[in-house]
Amino acid sequence: MTISKIEDAIEAIARGEMVIVVDDEDRENEGDIIIASDSITPQAVAFMMNHARGLICVAMEGEQLDALDLPLMVPRNTEYHKTAFTVSVDYIPGTTTGISAADRAKTIRALVDGSTRPEDFARPGHIFPLRANPKGVLGRPGHTEAAVDLCRLAGRYPSGTICEVANDDGTMARLPELMLFAKKHGLLLITIKDLIGYMEQRTHVDAMLEMAGTEEVGAPGHSASQ
């Protein structure tokens, strides 16, 4: 099992598949399963519950969370990596206790449904929204930002459902175990480091194209109306 290309992971996310994203050894040194929130299913949630075993969270943009009136869980975040948890939620219509895979999938789907209203959620609940840095992985090299960036690049709604991968004995899976996990379940594995490099290159290219366009418009013989 080798580390996959970012482009391949983007295509997998676009198809509604799960990928594994690993951060640096000097950070959390953990791997998260990531899937686009708008493609979540009860089966995908059950896979996370049974095989990944971590906390199921939904990475979202701040604007989305503000529209749903989901503030940060605490006013002063003292968590080491400053993971921006909001209040947890359960979707009320058509669910029971909120803990089943089916109920959690409905809650996740509702979070990314533009017609959902703040009063449609019970607080607290069993799904944990996360507020992503507006600059993505270029602003914070976390799984939260990686999820939003990957979904946006894939043309999906900019929100990813994530879950940490743990070993059978309850310890956190590191890169060697994560590579075995990915191979066993047929999942692509990428690193946040590579995603940062991809985003930096993309940002550089966009800036160069914008600069070239500005110079062309301002060149002699050209008018802005052309």
PDB file of C-alpha atoms in Angstrom:
ATOM      1  CA  MET A   1       0.000   0.000   0.000  1.00  0.00           C
ATOM      2  CA  THR A   2       1.407   3.380  -1.032  1.00  0.00           C
ATOM      3  CA  ILE A   3       0.313   6.946  -0.421  1.00  0.00           C
ATOM      4  CA  SER A   4      -2.104   8.038  -3.148  1.00  0.00           C
ATOM      5  CA  LYS A   5      -2.083  11.184  -5.259  1.00  0.00           C
ATOM      6  CA  ILE A   6      -4.263  14.083  -4.163  1.00  0.00           C
ATOM      7  CA  GLU A   7      -5.974  14.092  -7.566  1.00  0.00           C
ATOM      8  CA  ASP A   8      -7.040  10.473  -7.098  1.00  0.00           C
ATOM      9  CA  ALA A   9      -8.450  11.234  -3.653  1.00  0.00           C
ATOM     10  CA  ILE A  10     -10.418  14.179  -5.041  1.00  0.00           C
ATOM     11  CA  GLU A  11     -11.935  11.912  -7.687  1.00  0.00           C
ATOM     12  CA  ALA A  12     -12.833   9.349  -5.016  1.00  0.00           C
ATOM     13  CA  ILE A  13     -14.566  12.013  -2.913  1.00  0.00           C
ATOM     14  CA  ALA A  14     -16.431  13.187  -6.024  1.00  0.00           C
ATOM     15  CA  ARG A  15     -17.710   9.625  -6.500  1.00  0.00           C
ATOM     16  CA  GLY A  16     -18.995   9.560  -2.932  1.00  0.00           C
ATOM     17  CA  GLU A  17     -16.270   7.244  -1.650  1.00  0.00           C
ATOM     18  CA  MET A  18     -14.313   7.334   1.609  1.00  0.00           C
ATOM     19  CA  VAL A  19     -10.602   8.152   1.809  1.00  0.00           C
ATOM     20  CA  ILE A  20      -8.111   8.142   4.682  1.00  0.00           C
ATOM     21  CA  VAL A  21      -6.253  11.367   5.462  1.00  0.00           C
ATOM     22  CA  VAL A  22      -3.166  11.332   7.704  1.00  0.00           C
ATOM     23  CA  ASP A  23      -1.590  14.339   9.390  1.00  0.00           C
ATOM     24  CA  ASP A  24       2.050  14.827  10.397  1.00  0.00           C
ATOM     25  CA  GLU A  25       3.884  12.760  13.005  1.00  0.00           C
ATOM     26  CA  ASP A  26       4.611  15.908  15.004  1.00  0.00           C
ATOM     27  CA  ARG A  27       0.925  16.854  15.129  1.00  0.00           C
ATOM     28  CA  GLU A  28      -1.855  14.380  16.000  1.00  0.00           C
ATOM     29  CA  ASN A  29      -0.152  11.617  14.003  1.00  0.00           C
ATOM     30  CA  GLU A  30      -3.589  10.145  13.300  1.00  0.00           C
ATOM     31  CA  GLY A  31      -5.657   9.130  10.316  1.00  0.00           C
ATOM     32  CA  ASP A  32      -9.279  10.049   9.694  1.00  0.00           C
ATOM     33  CA  ILE A  33     -11.772   8.514   7.321  1.00  0.00           C
ATOM     34  CA  ILE A  34     -13.314  11.314   5.263  1.00  0.00           C
ATOM     35  CA  ILE A  35     -16.410  11.211   3.062  1.00  0.00           C
ATOM     36  CA  ALA A  36     -18.442  14.038   1.543  1.00  0.00           C
ATOM     37  CA  SER A  37     -21.319  14.847   3.885  1.00  0.00           C
ATOM     38  CA  ASP A  38     -23.778  15.103   1.009  1.00  0.00           C
ATOM     39  CA  SER A  39     -23.053  11.486   0.065  1.00  0.00           C
ATOM     40  CA  ILE A  40     -23.277  10.001   3.575  1.00  0.00           C
ATOM     41  CA  THR A  41     -25.365   6.859   4.067  1.00  0.00           C
ATOM     42  CA  PRO A  42     -26.312   4.744   7.089  1.00  0.00           C
ATOM     43  CA  GLN A  43     -23.905   2.127   5.719  1.00  0.00           C
ATOM     44  CA  ALA A  44     -21.020   4.629   5.693  1.00  0.00           C
ATOM     45  CA  VAL A  45     -21.813   5.690   9.260  1.00  0.00           C
ATOM     46  CA  ALA A  46     -21.982   2.044  10.357  1.00  0.00           C
ATOM     47  CA  PHE A  47     -18.584   1.419   8.739  1.00  0.00           C
ATOM     48  CA  MET A  48     -17.101   4.273  10.759  1.00  0.00           C
ATOM     49  CA  MET A  49     -18.726   2.985  13.947  1.00  0.00           C
ATOM     50  CA  ASN A  50     -17.611  -0.621  13.447  1.00  0.00           C
ATOM     51  CA  HIS A  51     -14.199  -0.247  11.822  1.00  0.00           C
ATOM     52  CA  ALA A  52     -12.830   3.250  12.554  1.00  0.00           C
ATOM     53  CA  ARG A  53     -14.243   3.539  16.086  1.00  0.00           C
ATOM     54  CA  GLY A  54     -13.498   7.243  16.511  1.00  0.00           C
ATOM     55  CA  LEU A  55     -15.782  10.226  17.063  1.00  0.00           C
ATOM     56  CA  ILE A  56     -17.976  10.994  14.057  1.00  0.00           C
ATOM     57  CA  CYS A  57     -17.822  14.716  13.275  1.00  0.00           C
ATOM     58  CA  VAL A  58     -18.943  16.961  10.429  1.00  0.00           C
ATOM     59  CA  ALA A  59     -16.466  19.554   9.156  1.00  0.00           C
ATOM     60  CA  MET A  60     -18.242  22.659   7.872  1.00  0.00           C
ATOM     61  CA  GLU A  61     -17.652  26.260   6.865  1.00  0.00           C
ATOM     62  CA  GLY A  62     -18.400  28.968   9.390  1.00  0.00           C
ATOM     63  CA  GLU A  63     -21.090  30.539   7.210  1.00  0.00           C
ATOM     64  CA  GLN A  64     -23.045  27.276   7.154  1.00  0.00           C
ATOM     65  CA  LEU A  65     -22.826  26.902  10.916  1.00  0.00           C
ATOM     66  CA  ASP A  66     -23.870  30.503  11.527  1.00  0.00           C
ATOM     67  CA  ALA A  67     -26.945  30.007   9.333  1.00  0.00           C
ATOM     68  CA  LEU A  68     -27.927  27.017  11.488  1.00  0.00           C
ATOM     69  CA  ASP A  69     -27.252  28.945  14.706  1.00  0.00           C
ATOM     70  CA  LEU A  70     -24.600  26.471  15.841  1.00  0.00           C
ATOM     71  CA  PRO A  71     -22.117  28.356  18.047  1.00  0.00           C
ATOM     72  CA  LEU A  72     -18.824  27.032  19.324  1.00  0.00           C
ATOM     73  CA  MET A  73     -19.152  24.533  22.158  1.00  0.00           C
ATOM     74  CA  VAL A  74     -17.074  26.700  24.511  1.00  0.00           C
ATOM     75  CA  PRO A  75     -16.141  30.402  24.376  1.00  0.00           C
ATOM     76  CA  ARG A  76     -12.518  29.645  25.277  1.00  0.00           C
ATOM     77  CA  ASN A  77     -10.963  26.685  23.487  1.00  0.00           C
ATOM     78  CA  THR A  78      -8.174  25.079  25.516  1.00  0.00           C
ATOM     79  CA  GLU A  79      -7.894  21.917  23.392  1.00  0.00           C
ATOM     80  CA  TYR A  80      -4.290  21.438  22.243  1.00  0.00           C
ATOM     81  CA  HIS A  81      -4.938  21.675  18.490  1.00  0.00           C
ATOM     82  CA  LYS A  82      -7.821  24.167  18.865  1.00  0.00           C
ATOM     83  CA  THR A  83     -10.332  21.880  17.153  1.00  0.00           C
ATOM     84  CA  ALA A  84     -13.395  24.122  16.802  1.00  0.00           C
ATOM     85  CA  PHE A  85     -16.271  21.977  18.066  1.00  0.00           C
ATOM     86  CA  THR A  86     -19.725  23.530  17.960  1.00  0.00           C
ATOM     87  CA  VAL A  87     -22.629  22.362  20.083  1.00  0.00           C
ATOM     88  CA  SER A  88     -23.552  18.788  19.149  1.00  0.00           C
ATOM     89  CA  VAL A  89     -26.847  18.076  17.393  1.00  0.00           C
ATOM     90  CA  ASP A  90     -29.466  15.502  16.433  1.00  0.00           C
ATOM     91  CA  TYR A  91     -31.916  16.038  13.593  1.00  0.00           C
ATOM     92  CA  ILE A  92     -35.438  15.916  15.014  1.00  0.00           C
ATOM     93  CA  PRO A  93     -37.779  15.051  12.107  1.00  0.00           C
ATOM     94  CA  GLY A  94     -37.925  11.329  11.362  1.00  0.00           C
ATOM     95  CA  THR A  95     -35.379  10.202  13.973  1.00  0.00           C
ATOM     96  CA  THR A  96     -35.587   8.515  17.375  1.00  0.00           C
ATOM     97  CA  THR A  97     -32.740   8.776  19.896  1.00  0.00           C
ATOM     98  CA  GLY A  98     -30.221  10.033  17.327  1.00  0.00           C
ATOM     99  CA  ILE A  99     -27.586   7.395  18.067  1.00  0.00           C
ATOM    100  CA  SER A 100     -28.290   4.796  15.353  1.00  0.00           C
ATOM    101  CA  ALA A 101     -26.376   4.829  12.083  1.00  0.00           C
ATOM    102  CA  ALA A 102     -29.583   5.755  10.253  1.00  0.00           C
ATOM    103  CA  ASP A 103     -30.335   8.639  12.631  1.00  0.00           C
ATOM    104  CA  ARG A 104     -26.780   9.942  12.468  1.00  0.00           C
ATOM    105  CA  ALA A 105     -26.835   9.821   8.666  1.00  0.00           C
ATOM    106  CA  LYS A 106     -30.092  11.826   8.671  1.00  0.00           C
ATOM    107  CA  THR A 107     -28.519  14.408  10.971  1.00  0.00           C
ATOM    108  CA  ILE A 108     -25.461  14.746   8.749  1.00  0.00           C
ATOM    109  CA  ARG A 109     -27.600  15.072   5.618  1.00  0.00           C
ATOM    110  CA  ALA A 110     -29.713  17.721   7.333  1.00  0.00           C
ATOM    111  CA  LEU A 111     -26.633  19.766   8.230  1.00  0.00           C
ATOM    112  CA  VAL A 112     -25.826  20.198   4.534  1.00  0.00           C
ATOM    113  CA  ASP A 113     -29.410  20.630   3.328  1.00  0.00           C
ATOM    114  CA  GLY A 114     -30.074  24.278   2.583  1.00  0.00           C
ATOM    115  CA  SER A 115     -33.716  23.961   3.613  1.00  0.00           C
ATOM    116  CA  THR A 116     -32.902  22.850   7.172  1.00  0.00           C
ATOM    117  CA  ARG A 117     -33.762  25.345   9.916  1.00  0.00           C
ATOM    118  CA  PRO A 118     -31.998  25.839  13.251  1.00  0.00           C
ATOM    119  CA  GLU A 119     -35.073  24.606  15.133  1.00  0.00           C
ATOM    120  CA  ASP A 120     -34.879  21.264  13.290  1.00  0.00           C
ATOM    121  CA  PHE A 121     -32.005  20.205  15.561  1.00  0.00           C
ATOM    122  CA  ALA A 122     -31.972  19.022  19.152  1.00  0.00           C
ATOM    123  CA  ARG A 123     -29.028  20.250  21.205  1.00  0.00           C
ATOM    124  CA  PRO A 124     -26.959  18.433  22.466  1.00  0.00           C
ATOM    125  CA  GLY A 125     -26.899  15.431  20.176  1.00  0.00           C
ATOM    126  CA  HIS A 126     -24.775  12.646  18.748  1.00  0.00           C
ATOM    127  CA  ILE A 127     -23.184  14.452  15.775  1.00  0.00           C
ATOM    128  CA  PHE A 128     -20.394  16.961  16.352  1.00  0.00           C
ATOM    129  CA  PRO A 129     -20.040  19.772  13.788  1.00  0.00           C
ATOM    130  CA  LEU A 130     -16.577  21.310  13.449  1.00  0.00           C
ATOM    131  CA  ARG A 131     -15.895  24.859  12.268  1.00  0.00           C
ATOM    132  CA  ALA A 132     -13.167  24.869   9.612  1.00  0.00           C
ATOM    133  CA  ASN A 133     -10.541  27.571   9.277  1.00  0.00           C
ATOM    134  CA  PRO A 134     -11.648  29.841   6.393  1.00  0.00           C
ATOM    135  CA  LYS A 135      -8.234  29.408   4.740  1.00  0.00           C
ATOM    136  CA  GLY A 136      -8.516  25.626   4.765  1.00  0.00           C
ATOM    137  CA  VAL A 137      -5.362  23.569   5.279  1.00  0.00           C
ATOM    138  CA  LEU A 138      -3.301  26.647   4.406  1.00  0.00           C
ATOM    139  CA  GLY A 139      -4.674  28.268   7.562  1.00  0.00           C
ATOM    140  CA  ARG A 140      -4.724  25.185   9.795  1.00  0.00           C
ATOM    141  CA  PRO A 141      -3.267  21.768   8.849  1.00  0.00           C
ATOM    142  CA  GLY A 142      -6.080  19.739  10.409  1.00  0.00           C
ATOM    143  CA  HIS A 143      -8.448  16.982   9.328  1.00  0.00           C
ATOM    144  CA  THR A 144     -11.341  19.444   9.643  1.00  0.00           C
ATOM    145  CA  GLU A 145      -9.874  21.713   6.998  1.00  0.00           C
ATOM    146  CA  ALA A 146      -8.723  18.808   4.827  1.00  0.00           C
ATOM    147  CA  ALA A 147     -12.287  17.499   4.709  1.00  0.00           C
ATOM    148  CA  VAL A 148     -13.750  20.823   3.589  1.00  0.00           C
ATOM    149  CA  ASP A 149     -10.974  21.435   1.044  1.00  0.00           C
ATOM    150  CA  LEU A 150     -11.290  17.962  -0.490  1.00  0.00           C
ATOM    151  CA  CYS A 151     -15.057  18.232  -0.824  1.00  0.00           C
ATOM    152  CA  ARG A 152     -14.830  21.674  -2.387  1.00  0.00           C
ATOM    153  CA  LEU A 153     -12.160  20.492  -4.836  1.00  0.00           C
ATOM    154  CA  ALA A 154     -14.367  17.509  -5.701  1.00  0.00           C
ATOM    155  CA  GLY A 155     -17.306  19.745  -6.554  1.00  0.00           C
ATOM    156  CA  ARG A 156     -19.352  18.491  -3.612  1.00  0.00           C
ATOM    157  CA  TYR A 157     -21.004  20.534  -0.889  1.00  0.00           C
ATOM    158  CA  PRO A 158     -18.055  21.920   1.147  1.00  0.00           C
ATOM    159  CA  SER A 159     -18.508  19.652   4.141  1.00  0.00           C
ATOM    160  CA  GLY A 160     -16.915  16.337   5.021  1.00  0.00           C
ATOM    161  CA  THR A 161     -17.848  13.737   7.606  1.00  0.00           C
ATOM    162  CA  ILE A 162     -14.771  12.494   9.454  1.00  0.00           C
ATOM    163  CA  CYS A 163     -13.891   9.784  11.962  1.00  0.00           C
ATOM    164  CA  GLU A 164     -10.547   8.837  13.529  1.00  0.00           C
ATOM    165  CA  VAL A 165      -9.224   5.323  12.964  1.00  0.00           C
ATOM    166  CA  ALA A 166      -8.324   3.291  16.057  1.00  0.00           C
ATOM    167  CA  ASN A 167      -6.704  -0.122  16.367  1.00  0.00           C
ATOM    168  CA  ASP A 168      -8.480  -3.198  17.725  1.00  0.00           C
ATOM    169  CA  ASP A 169      -6.896  -2.621  21.141  1.00  0.00           C
ATOM    170  CA  GLY A 170      -8.188   0.941  21.337  1.00  0.00           C
ATOM    171  CA  THR A 171      -4.894   2.699  20.589  1.00  0.00           C
ATOM    172  CA  MET A 172      -4.781   5.168  17.735  1.00  0.00           C
ATOM    173  CA  ALA A 173      -3.712   3.799  14.361  1.00  0.00           C
ATOM    174  CA  ARG A 174      -0.453   5.276  13.044  1.00  0.00           C
ATOM    175  CA  LEU A 175       0.752   5.297   9.448  1.00  0.00           C
ATOM    176  CA  PRO A 176       1.830   1.615   9.249  1.00  0.00           C
ATOM    177  CA  GLU A 177      -1.516   0.451  10.677  1.00  0.00           C
ATOM    178  CA  LEU A 178      -3.420   2.963   8.567  1.00  0.00           C
ATOM    179  CA  MET A 179      -1.803   1.665   5.390  1.00  0.00           C
ATOM    180  CA  LEU A 180      -2.864  -1.877   6.301  1.00  0.00           C
ATOM    181  CA  PHE A 181      -6.369  -0.609   7.109  1.00  0.00           C
ATOM    182  CA  ALA A 182      -6.586   1.187   3.760  1.00  0.00           C
ATOM    183  CA  LYS A 183      -5.440  -1.901   1.870  1.00  0.00           C
ATOM    184  CA  LYS A 184      -7.871  -4.165   3.732  1.00  0.00           C
ATOM    185  CA  HIS A 185     -10.862  -1.955   2.970  1.00  0.00           C
ATOM    186  CA  GLY A 186      -9.821  -0.741  -0.484  1.00  0.00           C
ATOM    187  CA  LEU A 187      -9.476   2.919   0.483  1.00  0.00           C
ATOM    188  CA  LEU A 188      -7.099   5.560  -0.828  1.00  0.00           C
ATOM    189  CA  LEU A 189      -4.717   7.128   1.694  1.00  0.00           C
ATOM    190  CA  ILE A 190      -3.278  10.633   1.423  1.00  0.00           C
ATOM    191  CA  THR A 191      -1.418  13.024   3.720  1.00  0.00           C
ATOM    192  CA  ILE A 192      -2.332  16.537   4.783  1.00  0.00           C
ATOM    193  CA  LYS A 193       1.237  17.524   3.905  1.00  0.00           C
ATOM    194  CA  ASP A 194       0.621  16.556   0.282  1.00  0.00           C
ATOM    195  CA  LEU A 195      -2.750  18.325   0.294  1.00  0.00           C
ATOM    196  CA  ILE A 196      -1.091  21.507   1.544  1.00  0.00           C
ATOM    197  CA  GLY A 197       1.436  21.262  -1.295  1.00  0.00           C
ATOM    198  CA  TYR A 198      -1.389  20.754  -3.785  1.00  0.00           C
ATOM    199  CA  MET A 199      -3.311  23.759  -2.449  1.00  0.00           C
ATOM    200  CA  GLU A 200      -0.208  25.959  -2.443  1.00  0.00           C
ATOM    201  CA  GLN A 201       0.503  25.067  -6.059  1.00  0.00           C
ATOM    202  CA  ARG A 202      -3.119  25.645  -7.007  1.00  0.00           C
ATOM    203  CA  THR A 203      -3.137  29.025  -5.253  1.00  0.00           C
ATOM    204  CA  HIS A 204       0.095  29.997  -7.027  1.00  0.00           C
ATOM    205  CA  VAL A 205      -1.286  29.024 -10.439  1.00  0.00           C
ATOM    206  CA  ASP A 206      -4.528  30.927  -9.812  1.00  0.00           C
ATOM    207  CA  ALA A 207      -2.549  34.011  -8.795  1.00  0.00           C
ATOM    208  CA  MET A 208      -0.389  33.787 -11.925  1.00  0.00           C
ATOM    209  CA  LEU A 209      -3.449  33.434 -14.166  1.00  0.00           C
ATOM    210  CA  GLU A 210      -5.123  36.390 -12.488  1.00  0.00           C
ATOM    211  CA  MET A 211      -1.978  38.469 -12.911  1.00  0.00           C
ATOM    212  CA  ALA A 212      -1.711  37.497 -16.572  1.00  0.00           C
ATOM    213  CA  GLY A 213      -5.352  38.415 -17.137  1.00  0.00           C
ATOM    214  CA  THR A 214      -4.881  41.807 -15.496  1.00  0.00           C
ATOM    215  CA  GLU A 215      -1.808  42.554 -17.619  1.00  0.00           C
ATOM    216  CA  GLU A 216      -3.664  41.541 -20.795  1.00  0.00           C
ATOM    217  CA  VAL A 217      -6.613  43.810 -20.041  1.00  0.00           C
ATOM    218  CA  GLY A 218      -4.287  46.719 -19.347  1.00  0.00           C
ATOM    219  CA  ALA A 219      -2.086  46.170 -22.416  1.00  0.00           C
ATOM    220  CA  PRO A 220      -2.079  48.744 -25.281  1.00  0.00           C
ATOM    221  CA  GLY A 221      -4.706  47.985 -27.901  1.00  0.00           C
ATOM    222  CA  HIS A 222      -6.939  46.151 -25.449  1.00  0.00           C
ATOM    223  CA  SER A 223     -10.001  47.522 -23.735  1.00  0.00           C
ATOM    224  CA  ALA A 224     -11.743  46.235 -20.677  1.00  0.00           C
ATOM    225  CA  SER A 225     -14.908  45.740 -22.742  1.00  0.00           C
ATOM    226  CA  GLN A 226     -13.266  43.221 -25.107  1.00  0.00           C
TER     227      GLN A 226
END
